[in-house]
GROMACS .gro file of C-alpha atoms in nm:
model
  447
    1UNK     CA    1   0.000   0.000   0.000
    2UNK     CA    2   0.149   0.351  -0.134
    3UNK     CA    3   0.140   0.656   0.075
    4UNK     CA    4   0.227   0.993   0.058
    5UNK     CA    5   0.226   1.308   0.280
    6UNK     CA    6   0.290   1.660   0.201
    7UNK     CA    7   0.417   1.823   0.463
    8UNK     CA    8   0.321   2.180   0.599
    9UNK     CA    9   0.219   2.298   0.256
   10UNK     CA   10  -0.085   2.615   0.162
   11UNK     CA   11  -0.386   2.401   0.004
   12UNK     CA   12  -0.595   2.617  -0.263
   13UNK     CA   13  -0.942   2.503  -0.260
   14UNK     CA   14  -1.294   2.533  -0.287
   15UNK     CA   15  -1.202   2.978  -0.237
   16UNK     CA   16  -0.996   2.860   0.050
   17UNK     CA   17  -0.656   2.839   0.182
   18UNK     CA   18  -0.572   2.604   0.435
   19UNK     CA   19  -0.237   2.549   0.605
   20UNK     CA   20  -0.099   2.201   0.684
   21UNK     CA   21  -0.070   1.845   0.570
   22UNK     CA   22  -0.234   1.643   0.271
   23UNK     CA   23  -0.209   1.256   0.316
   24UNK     CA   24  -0.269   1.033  -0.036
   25UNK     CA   25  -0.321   0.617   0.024
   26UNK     CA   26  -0.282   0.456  -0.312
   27UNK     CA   27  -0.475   0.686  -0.587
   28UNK     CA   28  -0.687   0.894  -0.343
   29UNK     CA   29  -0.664   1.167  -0.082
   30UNK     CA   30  -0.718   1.022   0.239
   31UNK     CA   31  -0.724   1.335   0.476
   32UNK     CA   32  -0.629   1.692   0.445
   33UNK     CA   33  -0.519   1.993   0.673
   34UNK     CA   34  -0.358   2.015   1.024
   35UNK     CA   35  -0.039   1.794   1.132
   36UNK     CA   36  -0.108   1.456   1.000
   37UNK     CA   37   0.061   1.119   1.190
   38UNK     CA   38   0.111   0.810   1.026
   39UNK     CA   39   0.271   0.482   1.143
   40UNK     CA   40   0.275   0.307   0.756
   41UNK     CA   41   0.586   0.402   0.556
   42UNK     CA   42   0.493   0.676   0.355
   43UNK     CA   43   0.666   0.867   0.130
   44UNK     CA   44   0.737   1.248   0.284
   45UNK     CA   45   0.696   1.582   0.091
   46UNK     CA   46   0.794   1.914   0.216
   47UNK     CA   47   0.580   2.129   0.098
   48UNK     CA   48   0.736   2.466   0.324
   49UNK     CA   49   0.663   2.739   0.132
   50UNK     CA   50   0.489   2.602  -0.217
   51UNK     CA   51   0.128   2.601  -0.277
   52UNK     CA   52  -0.055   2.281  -0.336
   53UNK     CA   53  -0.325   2.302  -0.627
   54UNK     CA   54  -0.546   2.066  -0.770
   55UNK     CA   55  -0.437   1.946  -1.077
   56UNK     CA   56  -0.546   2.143  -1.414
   57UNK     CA   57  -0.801   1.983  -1.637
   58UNK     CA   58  -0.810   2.116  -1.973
   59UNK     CA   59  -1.118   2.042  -2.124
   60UNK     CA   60  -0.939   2.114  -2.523
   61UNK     CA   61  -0.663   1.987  -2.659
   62UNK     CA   62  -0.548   1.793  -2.994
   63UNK     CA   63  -0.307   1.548  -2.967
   64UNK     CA   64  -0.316   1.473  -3.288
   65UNK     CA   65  -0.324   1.054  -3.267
   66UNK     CA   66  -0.438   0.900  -3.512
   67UNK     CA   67  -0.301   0.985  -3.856
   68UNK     CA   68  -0.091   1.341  -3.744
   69UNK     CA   69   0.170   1.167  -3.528
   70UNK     CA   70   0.447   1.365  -3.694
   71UNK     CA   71   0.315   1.682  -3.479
   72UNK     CA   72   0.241   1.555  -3.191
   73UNK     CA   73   0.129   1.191  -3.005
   74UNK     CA   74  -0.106   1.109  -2.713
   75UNK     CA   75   0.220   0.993  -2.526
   76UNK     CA   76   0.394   1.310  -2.617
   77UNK     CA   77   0.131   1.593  -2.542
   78UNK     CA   78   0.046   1.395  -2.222
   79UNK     CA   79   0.387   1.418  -2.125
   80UNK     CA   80   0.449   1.801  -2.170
   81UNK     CA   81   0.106   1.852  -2.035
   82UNK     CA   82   0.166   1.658  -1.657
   83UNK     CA   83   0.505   1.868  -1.676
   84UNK     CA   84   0.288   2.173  -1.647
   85UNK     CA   85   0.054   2.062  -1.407
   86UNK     CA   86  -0.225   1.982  -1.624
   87UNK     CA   87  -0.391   1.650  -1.496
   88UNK     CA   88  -0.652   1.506  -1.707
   89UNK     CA   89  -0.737   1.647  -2.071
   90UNK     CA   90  -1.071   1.614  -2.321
   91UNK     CA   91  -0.884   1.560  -2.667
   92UNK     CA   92  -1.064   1.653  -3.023
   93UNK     CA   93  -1.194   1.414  -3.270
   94UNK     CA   94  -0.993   1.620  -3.576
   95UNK     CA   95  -0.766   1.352  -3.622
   96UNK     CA   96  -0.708   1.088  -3.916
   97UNK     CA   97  -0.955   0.928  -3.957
   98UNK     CA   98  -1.181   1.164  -3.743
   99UNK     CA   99  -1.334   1.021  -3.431
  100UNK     CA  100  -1.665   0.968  -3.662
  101UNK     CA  101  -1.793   0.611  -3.478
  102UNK     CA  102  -1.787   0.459  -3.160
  103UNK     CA  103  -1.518   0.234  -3.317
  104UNK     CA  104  -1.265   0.529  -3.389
  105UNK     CA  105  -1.335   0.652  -3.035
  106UNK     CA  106  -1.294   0.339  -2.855
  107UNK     CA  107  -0.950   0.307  -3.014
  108UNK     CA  108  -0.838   0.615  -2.906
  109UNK     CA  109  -0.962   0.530  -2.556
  110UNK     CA  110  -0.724   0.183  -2.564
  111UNK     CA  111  -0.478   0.345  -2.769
  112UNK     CA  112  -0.459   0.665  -2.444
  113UNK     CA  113  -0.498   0.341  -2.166
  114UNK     CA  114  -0.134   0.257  -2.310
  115UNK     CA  115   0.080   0.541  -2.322
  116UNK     CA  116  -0.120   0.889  -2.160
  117UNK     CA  117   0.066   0.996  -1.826
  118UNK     CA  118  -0.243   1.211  -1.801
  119UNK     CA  119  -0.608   1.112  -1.686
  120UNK     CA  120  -0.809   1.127  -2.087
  121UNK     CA  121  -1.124   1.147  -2.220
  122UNK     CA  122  -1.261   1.191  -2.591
  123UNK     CA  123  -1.517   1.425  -2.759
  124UNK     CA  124  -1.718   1.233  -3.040
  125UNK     CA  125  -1.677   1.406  -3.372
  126UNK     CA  126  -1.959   1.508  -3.566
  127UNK     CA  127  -2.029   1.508  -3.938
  128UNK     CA  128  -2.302   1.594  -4.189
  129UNK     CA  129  -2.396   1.179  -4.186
  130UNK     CA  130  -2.281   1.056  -3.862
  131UNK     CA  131  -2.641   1.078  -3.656
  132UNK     CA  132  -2.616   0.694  -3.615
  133UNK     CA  133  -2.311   0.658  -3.413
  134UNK     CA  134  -2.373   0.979  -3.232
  135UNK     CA  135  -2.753   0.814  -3.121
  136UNK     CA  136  -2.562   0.506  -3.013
  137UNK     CA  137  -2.343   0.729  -2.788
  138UNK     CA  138  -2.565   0.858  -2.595
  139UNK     CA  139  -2.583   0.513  -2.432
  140UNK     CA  140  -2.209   0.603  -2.335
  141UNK     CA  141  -2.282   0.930  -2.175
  142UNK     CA  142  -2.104   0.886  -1.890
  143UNK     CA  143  -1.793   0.717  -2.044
  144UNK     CA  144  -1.776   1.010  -2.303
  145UNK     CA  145  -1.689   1.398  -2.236
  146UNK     CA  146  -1.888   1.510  -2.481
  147UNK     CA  147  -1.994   1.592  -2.894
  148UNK     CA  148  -1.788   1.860  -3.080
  149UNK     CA  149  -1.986   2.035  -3.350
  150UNK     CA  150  -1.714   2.233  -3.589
  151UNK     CA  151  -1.999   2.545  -3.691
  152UNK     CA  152  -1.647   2.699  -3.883
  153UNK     CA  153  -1.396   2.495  -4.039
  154UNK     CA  154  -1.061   2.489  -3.845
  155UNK     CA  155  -0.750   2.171  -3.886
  156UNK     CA  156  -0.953   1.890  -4.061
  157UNK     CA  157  -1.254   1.865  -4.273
  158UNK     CA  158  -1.522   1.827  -3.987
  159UNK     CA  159  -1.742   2.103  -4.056
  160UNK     CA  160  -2.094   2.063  -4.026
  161UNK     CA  161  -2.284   2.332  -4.249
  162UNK     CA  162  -2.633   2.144  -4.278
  163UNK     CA  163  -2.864   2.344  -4.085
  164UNK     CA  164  -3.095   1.999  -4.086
  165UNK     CA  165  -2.839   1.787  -3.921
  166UNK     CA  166  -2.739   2.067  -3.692
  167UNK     CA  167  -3.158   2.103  -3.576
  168UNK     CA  168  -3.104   1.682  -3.529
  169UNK     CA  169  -2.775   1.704  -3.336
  170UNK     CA  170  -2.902   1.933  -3.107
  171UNK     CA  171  -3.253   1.765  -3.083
  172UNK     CA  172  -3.121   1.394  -3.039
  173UNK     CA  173  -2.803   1.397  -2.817
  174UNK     CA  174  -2.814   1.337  -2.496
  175UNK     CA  175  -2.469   1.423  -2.391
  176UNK     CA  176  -2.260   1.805  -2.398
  177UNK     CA  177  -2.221   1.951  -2.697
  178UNK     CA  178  -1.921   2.119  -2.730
  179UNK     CA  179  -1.880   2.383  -3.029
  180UNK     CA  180  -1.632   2.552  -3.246
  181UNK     CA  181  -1.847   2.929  -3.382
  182UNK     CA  182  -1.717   3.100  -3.649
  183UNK     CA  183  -1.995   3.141  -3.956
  184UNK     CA  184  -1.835   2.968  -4.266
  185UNK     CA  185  -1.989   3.199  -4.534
  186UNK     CA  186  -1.982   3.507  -4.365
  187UNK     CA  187  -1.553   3.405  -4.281
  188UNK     CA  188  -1.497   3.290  -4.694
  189UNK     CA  189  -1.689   3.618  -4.799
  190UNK     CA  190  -1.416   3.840  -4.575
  191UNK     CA  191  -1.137   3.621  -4.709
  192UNK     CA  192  -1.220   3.667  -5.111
  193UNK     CA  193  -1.295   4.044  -5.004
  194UNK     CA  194  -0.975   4.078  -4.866
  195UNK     CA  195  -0.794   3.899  -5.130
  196UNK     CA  196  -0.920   4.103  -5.398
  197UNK     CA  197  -0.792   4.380  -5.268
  198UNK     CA  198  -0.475   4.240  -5.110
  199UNK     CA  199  -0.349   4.000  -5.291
  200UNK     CA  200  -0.047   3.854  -5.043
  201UNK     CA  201  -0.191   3.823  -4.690
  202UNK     CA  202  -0.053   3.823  -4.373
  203UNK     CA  203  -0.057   3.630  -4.049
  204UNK     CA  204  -0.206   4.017  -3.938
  205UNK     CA  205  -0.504   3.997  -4.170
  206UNK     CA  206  -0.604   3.698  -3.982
  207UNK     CA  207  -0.859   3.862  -3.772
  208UNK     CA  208  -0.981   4.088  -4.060
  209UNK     CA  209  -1.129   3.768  -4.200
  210UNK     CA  210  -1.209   3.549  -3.889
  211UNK     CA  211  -1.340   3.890  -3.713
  212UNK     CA  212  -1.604   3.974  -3.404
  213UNK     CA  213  -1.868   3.927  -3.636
  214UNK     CA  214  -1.778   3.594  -3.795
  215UNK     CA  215  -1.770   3.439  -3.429
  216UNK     CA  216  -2.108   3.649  -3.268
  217UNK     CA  217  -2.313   3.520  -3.550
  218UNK     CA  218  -2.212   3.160  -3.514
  219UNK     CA  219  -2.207   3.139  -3.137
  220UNK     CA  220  -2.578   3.301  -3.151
  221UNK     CA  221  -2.699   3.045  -3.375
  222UNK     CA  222  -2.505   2.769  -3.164
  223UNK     CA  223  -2.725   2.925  -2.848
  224UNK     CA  224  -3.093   2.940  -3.017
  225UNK     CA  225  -3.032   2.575  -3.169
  226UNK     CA  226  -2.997   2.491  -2.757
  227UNK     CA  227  -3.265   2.721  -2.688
  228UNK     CA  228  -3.522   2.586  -2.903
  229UNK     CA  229  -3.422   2.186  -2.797
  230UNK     CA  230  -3.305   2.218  -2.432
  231UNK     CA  231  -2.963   2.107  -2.506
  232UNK     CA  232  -2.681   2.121  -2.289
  233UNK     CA  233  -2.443   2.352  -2.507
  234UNK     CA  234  -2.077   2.447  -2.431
  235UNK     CA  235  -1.885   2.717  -2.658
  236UNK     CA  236  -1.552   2.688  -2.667
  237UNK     CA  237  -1.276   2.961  -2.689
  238UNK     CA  238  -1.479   3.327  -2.660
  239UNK     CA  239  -1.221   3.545  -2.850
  240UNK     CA  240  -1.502   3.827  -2.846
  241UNK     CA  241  -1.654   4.104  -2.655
  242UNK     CA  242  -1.980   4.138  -2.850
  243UNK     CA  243  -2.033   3.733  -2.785
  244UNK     CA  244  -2.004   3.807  -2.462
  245UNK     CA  245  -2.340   3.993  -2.388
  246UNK     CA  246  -2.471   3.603  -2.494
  247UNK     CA  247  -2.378   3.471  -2.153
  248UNK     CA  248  -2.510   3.501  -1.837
  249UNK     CA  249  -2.336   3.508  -1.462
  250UNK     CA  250  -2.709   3.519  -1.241
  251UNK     CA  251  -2.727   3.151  -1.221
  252UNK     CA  252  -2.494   2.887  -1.088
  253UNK     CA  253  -2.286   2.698  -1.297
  254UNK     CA  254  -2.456   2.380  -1.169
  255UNK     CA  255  -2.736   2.495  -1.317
  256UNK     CA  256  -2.632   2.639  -1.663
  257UNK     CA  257  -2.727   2.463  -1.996
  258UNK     CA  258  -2.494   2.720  -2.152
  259UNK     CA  259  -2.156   2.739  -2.092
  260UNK     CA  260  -1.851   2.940  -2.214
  261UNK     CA  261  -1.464   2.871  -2.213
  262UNK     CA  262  -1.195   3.113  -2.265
  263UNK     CA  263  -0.858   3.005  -2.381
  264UNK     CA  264  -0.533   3.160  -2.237
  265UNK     CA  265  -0.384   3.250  -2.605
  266UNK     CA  266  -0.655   3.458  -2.594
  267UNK     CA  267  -0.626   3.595  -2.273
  268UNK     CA  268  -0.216   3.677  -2.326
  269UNK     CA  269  -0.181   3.736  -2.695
  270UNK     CA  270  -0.342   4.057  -2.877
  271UNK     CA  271  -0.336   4.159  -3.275
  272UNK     CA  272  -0.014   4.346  -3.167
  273UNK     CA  273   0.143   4.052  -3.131
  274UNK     CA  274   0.158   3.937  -3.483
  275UNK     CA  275   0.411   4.199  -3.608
  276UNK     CA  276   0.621   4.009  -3.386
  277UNK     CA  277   0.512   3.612  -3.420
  278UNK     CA  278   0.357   3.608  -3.749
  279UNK     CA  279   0.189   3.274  -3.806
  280UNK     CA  280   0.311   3.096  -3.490
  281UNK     CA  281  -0.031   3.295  -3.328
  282UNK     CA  282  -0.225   3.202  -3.653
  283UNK     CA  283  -0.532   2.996  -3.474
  284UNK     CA  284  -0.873   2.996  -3.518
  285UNK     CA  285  -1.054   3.159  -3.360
  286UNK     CA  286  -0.825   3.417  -3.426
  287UNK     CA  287  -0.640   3.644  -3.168
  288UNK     CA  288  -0.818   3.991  -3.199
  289UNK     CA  289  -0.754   4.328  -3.119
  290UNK     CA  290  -0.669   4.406  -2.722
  291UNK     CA  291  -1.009   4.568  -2.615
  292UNK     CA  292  -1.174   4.179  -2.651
  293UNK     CA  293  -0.890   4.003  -2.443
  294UNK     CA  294  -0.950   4.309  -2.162
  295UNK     CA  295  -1.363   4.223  -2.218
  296UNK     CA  296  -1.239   3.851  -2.161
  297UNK     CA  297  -1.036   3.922  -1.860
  298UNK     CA  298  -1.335   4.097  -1.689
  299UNK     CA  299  -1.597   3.830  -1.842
  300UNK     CA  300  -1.333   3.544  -1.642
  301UNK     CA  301  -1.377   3.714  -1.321
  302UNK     CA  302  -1.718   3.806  -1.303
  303UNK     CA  303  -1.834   3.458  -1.404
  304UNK     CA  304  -1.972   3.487  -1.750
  305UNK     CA  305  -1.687   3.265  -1.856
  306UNK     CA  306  -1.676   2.948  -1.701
  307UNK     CA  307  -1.345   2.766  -1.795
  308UNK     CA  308  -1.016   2.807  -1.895
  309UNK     CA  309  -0.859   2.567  -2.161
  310UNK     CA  310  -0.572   2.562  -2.401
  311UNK     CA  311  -0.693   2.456  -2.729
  312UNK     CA  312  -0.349   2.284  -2.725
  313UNK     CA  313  -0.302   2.209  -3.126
  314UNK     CA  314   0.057   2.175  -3.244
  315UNK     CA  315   0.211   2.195  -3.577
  316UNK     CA  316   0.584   2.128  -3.700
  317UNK     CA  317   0.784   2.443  -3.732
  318UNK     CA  318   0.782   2.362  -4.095
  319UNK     CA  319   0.379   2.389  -4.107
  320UNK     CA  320   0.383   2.712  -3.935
  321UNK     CA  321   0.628   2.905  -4.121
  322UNK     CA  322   0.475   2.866  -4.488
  323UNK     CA  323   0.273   3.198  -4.637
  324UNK     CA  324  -0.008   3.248  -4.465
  325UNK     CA  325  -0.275   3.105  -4.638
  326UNK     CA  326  -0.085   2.785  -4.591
  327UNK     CA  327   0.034   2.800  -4.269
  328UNK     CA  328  -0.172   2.569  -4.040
  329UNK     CA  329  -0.375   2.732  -3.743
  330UNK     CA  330  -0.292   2.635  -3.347
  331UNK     CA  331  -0.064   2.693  -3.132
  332UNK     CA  332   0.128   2.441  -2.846
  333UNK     CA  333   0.031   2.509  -2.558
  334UNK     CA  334  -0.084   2.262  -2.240
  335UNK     CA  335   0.259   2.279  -2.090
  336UNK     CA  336   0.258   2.608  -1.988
  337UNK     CA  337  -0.124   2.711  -1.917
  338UNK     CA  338  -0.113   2.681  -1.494
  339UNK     CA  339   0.269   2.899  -1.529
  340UNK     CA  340   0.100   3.123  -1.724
  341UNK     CA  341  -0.172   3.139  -1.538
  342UNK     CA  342   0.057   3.248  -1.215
  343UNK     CA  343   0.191   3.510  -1.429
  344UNK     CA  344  -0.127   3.690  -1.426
  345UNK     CA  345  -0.239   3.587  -1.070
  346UNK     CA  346   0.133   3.816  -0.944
  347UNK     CA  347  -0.013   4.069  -1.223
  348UNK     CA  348  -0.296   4.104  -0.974
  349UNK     CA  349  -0.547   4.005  -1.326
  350UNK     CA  350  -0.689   3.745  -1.136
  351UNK     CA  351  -0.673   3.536  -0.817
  352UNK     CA  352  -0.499   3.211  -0.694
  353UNK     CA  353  -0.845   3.121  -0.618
  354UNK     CA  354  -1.035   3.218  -0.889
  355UNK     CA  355  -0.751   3.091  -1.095
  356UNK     CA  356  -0.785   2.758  -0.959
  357UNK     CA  357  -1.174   2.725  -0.967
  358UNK     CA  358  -1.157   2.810  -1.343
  359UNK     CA  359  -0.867   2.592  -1.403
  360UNK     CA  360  -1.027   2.323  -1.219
  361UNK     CA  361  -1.348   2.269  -1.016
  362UNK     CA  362  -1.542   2.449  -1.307
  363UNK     CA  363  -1.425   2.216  -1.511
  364UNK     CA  364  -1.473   1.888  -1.327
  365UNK     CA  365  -1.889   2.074  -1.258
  366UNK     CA  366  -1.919   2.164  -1.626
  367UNK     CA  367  -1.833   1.810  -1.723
  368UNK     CA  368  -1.980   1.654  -1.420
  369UNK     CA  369  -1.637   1.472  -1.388
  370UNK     CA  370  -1.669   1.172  -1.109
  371UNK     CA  371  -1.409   1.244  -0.823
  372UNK     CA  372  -1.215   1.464  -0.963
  373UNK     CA  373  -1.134   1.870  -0.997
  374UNK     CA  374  -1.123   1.963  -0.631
  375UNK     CA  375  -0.892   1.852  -0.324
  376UNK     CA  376  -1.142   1.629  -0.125
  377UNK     CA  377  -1.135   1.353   0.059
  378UNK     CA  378  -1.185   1.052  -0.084
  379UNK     CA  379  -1.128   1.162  -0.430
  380UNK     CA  380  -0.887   1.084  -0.688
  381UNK     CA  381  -0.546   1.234  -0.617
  382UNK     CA  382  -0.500   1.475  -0.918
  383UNK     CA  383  -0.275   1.731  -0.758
  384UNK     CA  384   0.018   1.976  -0.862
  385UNK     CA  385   0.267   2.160  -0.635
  386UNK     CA  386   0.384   2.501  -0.724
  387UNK     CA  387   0.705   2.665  -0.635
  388UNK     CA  388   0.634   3.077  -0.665
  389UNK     CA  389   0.955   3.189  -0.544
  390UNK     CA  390   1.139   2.982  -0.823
  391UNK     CA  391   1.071   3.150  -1.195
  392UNK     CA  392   1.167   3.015  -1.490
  393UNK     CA  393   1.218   3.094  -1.862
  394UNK     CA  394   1.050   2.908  -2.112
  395UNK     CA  395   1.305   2.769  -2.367
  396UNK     CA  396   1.351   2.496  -2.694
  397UNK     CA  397   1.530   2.299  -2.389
  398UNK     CA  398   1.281   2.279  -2.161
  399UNK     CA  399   0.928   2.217  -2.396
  400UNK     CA  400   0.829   1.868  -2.429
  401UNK     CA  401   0.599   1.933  -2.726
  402UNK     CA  402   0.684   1.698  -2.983
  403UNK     CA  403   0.699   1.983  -3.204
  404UNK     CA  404   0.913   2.146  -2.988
  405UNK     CA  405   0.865   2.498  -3.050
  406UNK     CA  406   0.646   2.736  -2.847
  407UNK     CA  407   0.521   3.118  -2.884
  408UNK     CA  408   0.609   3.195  -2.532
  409UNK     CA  409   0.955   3.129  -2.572
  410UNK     CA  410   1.183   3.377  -2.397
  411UNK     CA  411   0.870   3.457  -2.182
  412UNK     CA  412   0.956   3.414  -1.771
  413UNK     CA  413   0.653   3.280  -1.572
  414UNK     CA  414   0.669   3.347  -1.181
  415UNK     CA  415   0.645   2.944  -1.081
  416UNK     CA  416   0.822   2.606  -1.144
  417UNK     CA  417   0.610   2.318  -1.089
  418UNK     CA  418   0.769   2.080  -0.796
  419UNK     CA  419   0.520   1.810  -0.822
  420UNK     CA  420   0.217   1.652  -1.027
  421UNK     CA  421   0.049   1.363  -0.950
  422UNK     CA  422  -0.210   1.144  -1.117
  423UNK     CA  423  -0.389   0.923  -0.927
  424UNK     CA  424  -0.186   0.997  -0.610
  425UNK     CA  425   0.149   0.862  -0.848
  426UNK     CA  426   0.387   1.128  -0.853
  427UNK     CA  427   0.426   1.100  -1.202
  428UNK     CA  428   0.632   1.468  -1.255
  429UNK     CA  429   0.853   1.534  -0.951
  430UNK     CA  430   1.158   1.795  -0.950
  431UNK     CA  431   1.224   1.791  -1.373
  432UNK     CA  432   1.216   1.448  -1.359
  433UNK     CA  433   0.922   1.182  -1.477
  434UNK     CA  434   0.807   0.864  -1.361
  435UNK     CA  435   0.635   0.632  -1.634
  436UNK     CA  436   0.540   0.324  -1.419
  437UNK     CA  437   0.184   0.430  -1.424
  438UNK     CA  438  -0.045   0.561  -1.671
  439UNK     CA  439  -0.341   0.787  -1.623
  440UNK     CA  440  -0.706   0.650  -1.573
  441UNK     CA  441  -1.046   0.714  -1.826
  442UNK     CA  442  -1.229   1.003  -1.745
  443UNK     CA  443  -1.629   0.903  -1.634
  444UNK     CA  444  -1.886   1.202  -1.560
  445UNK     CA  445  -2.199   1.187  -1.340
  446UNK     CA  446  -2.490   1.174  -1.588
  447UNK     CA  447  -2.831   1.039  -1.579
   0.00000   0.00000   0.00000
């Protein structure tokens, strides 16, 4: 029997901060706070000084396994991503083939029980003539994260543009939709526009094309297609302050059918940025002029955003630097969201607490993950320790990406990460991993 104390450590949770010890027996937390006596042998952490969080659970990322293992792997992303503290992860269906069946999905699922250091689960993908296998999963509700719905194309051809399916989709599933809004036409209009009157674009024009209006429109039809069939409905990555009067913060987020999640490209990078890094911020939807990321900042805080996610999607450095028009959209970035994070928790943008119940527990009660997202006893022992008097730079030697390249290079966050553990296994401890154990399958509390 494996256990573990941190000793005399801050524990962020639940809005609170409580000094003391955290004891973990095999996978789960067996008590918290106070000085904590044990007579097994047990494995002691000091924890003097460093802040223990629960672990991050990013609820989008694309690791790119199946078919685009020459940018990234499951192995690989799951790797750089416990490195930064990020304990469990939802992963997209835009892979080759695309998760399009129950089949496809399941293999991911025994292809992640091999080789994720992370805690996984897997959005079903949807397609114009997939309403089949997405009726049959809604017998695996609670063994699935959710349905992704591409409204705007992005990295793969899963858009769906039927507005009958879409009407069906929303009607017939019985599981969270996640969704991808930008308007199709309205974002091919702006591009031929554009082109007619610029012929060479720029990583700077991306915006111009994929602009406020592109994503309002899409995310408003996304809302009145749950509206009209009481659908539980989750938008992902808000770029916007105009989409932003579509969300509400009067209700609980227990009790929201509509949710909203704001990535933290979006909340660092503005259209200023691009003179500088070009196509390595190309991503859709696209990084927009400064006033939206201060609209996001104050939507975070005040509740009409509910999550924080990465849209982790890497590309070789080969990918990214071709002409624009060429250059593939996303950006690496799940191994340096919680740092990041701390930046703007010593910039006073946000709190440690806050930061942690939007990195975290409003995940895990958005998903209505089993056990997991908060430090509690008798749940899974998903935890990361954080060092804030130790900055470090983030450099080509120290990213894990497969691709390994990142836009923050050069950038110093305020924190090193001491510890993560999955499942009570300290699988990332001091720059150094531990594979004997692999993360566990995701399951959510659904009727």
């Amino acid at each position: 029997m494996q256990h573990t104390i941190v000793k005399d450590t801050c524990i962020i949770n639940e809005g609170q901060r409580i000094y003391g010890d955290l004891l973990i027996k095999n996978s789960r937390i067996e008590k918290i706070g106070g000085s904590i006596g044990i007579k097994a042998r047990v494995n002691e952490i000091n924890g003097t000084g460093k802040f223990l969080l629960p672990g991050v659970i990013d609820d989008q990322v694309h690791f790119r396994e199946p078919g685009l293992t020459h940018k990234a792997t499951i192995y690989s992303e799951a790797r750089a991503a416990v490195a930064g503290g990020t304990t469990s992860f939802m992963e997209m269906p835009n892979t080759n083939p695309p998760a399009f069946t129950l089949d496809l999905l399941q293999q991911k699922y025994a292809r992640a029980n091999e080789c994720s250091l992370a805690n996984y689960s897997f959005f079903m993908g949807t397609s114009n003539d997939n309403m089949e296998e997405i009726l049959k999963a809604n017998q695996l509700k609670q063994q699935i994260c959710g349905l992704k719905i591409f409204m705007g194309s992005s990295t793969g051809n899963l858009l769906v543009d039927s507005p009958l399916v879409l009407e069906q989709v929303f009607a017939n599933s019985e599981m969270l939709i996640a969704t991808h809004c930008e308007d199709e036409p309205m974002f091919r209009q702006k591009f031929a526009d554009l082109k007619r009157i610029k012929p060479h674009l720029e990583a700077s024009d991306h915006p111009i094309i994929r602009d406020e209006e592109v994503c309002f429109e899409s995310s408003f039809k996304a809302i009145q297609y749950a509206k009209r069939n009481g659908s539980r409905l989750h938008i992902l990555h808000i770029t916007t302050q105009k989409e932003l009067q579509l969300f509400t913060n009067m209700i609980p987020l227990k009790d929201k059918m509509i949710t909203a999640e704001v990535c933290i490209h979006h909340l660092h990078f503005t259209a200023n940025d691009y003179a500088k890094l070009g196509n390595q911020i190309k991503c859709n939807p696209a990084i927009k002029a400064s006033y939206n990321r201060d609209a996001l900042w104050e939507a975070l805080n005040d509740d009409r955003l509910d999550v924080i996610a990465t849209d982790h999607a890497p590309h070789t450095w080969a990918e990214k630097q071709e002409d624009y028009e060429h250059a593939h959209a996303g950006l690496p970035l799940v191994q340096h969201s919680l740092q990041l994070m701390l930046h703007y928790v010593n910039e006073g943008k946000i709190t440690l607490e806050k930061m942690v119940q939007k990195m975290s527990h409003s995940v895990a009660d958005c998903f209505q993950i089993r056990e997991r997202g908060y430090i509690r006893e008798g749940y899974y022992a998903d935890l990361v320790m954080v060092d804030m008097n130790q900055p470090s730079t983030i450099t080509k030697e120290n990213i894990h990406y497969k691709c390994g390249w990142s836009p923050l290079e050069g950038f110093t966050v305020p924190a090193t990460i001491d510890y993560t553990f999955v499942n009570g296994h300290p699988v990332y401890a001091k720059g150094l991993f531990d594979e004997s154990q692999w993360g566990e399958r995701l399951y959510f509390n659904r009727d």
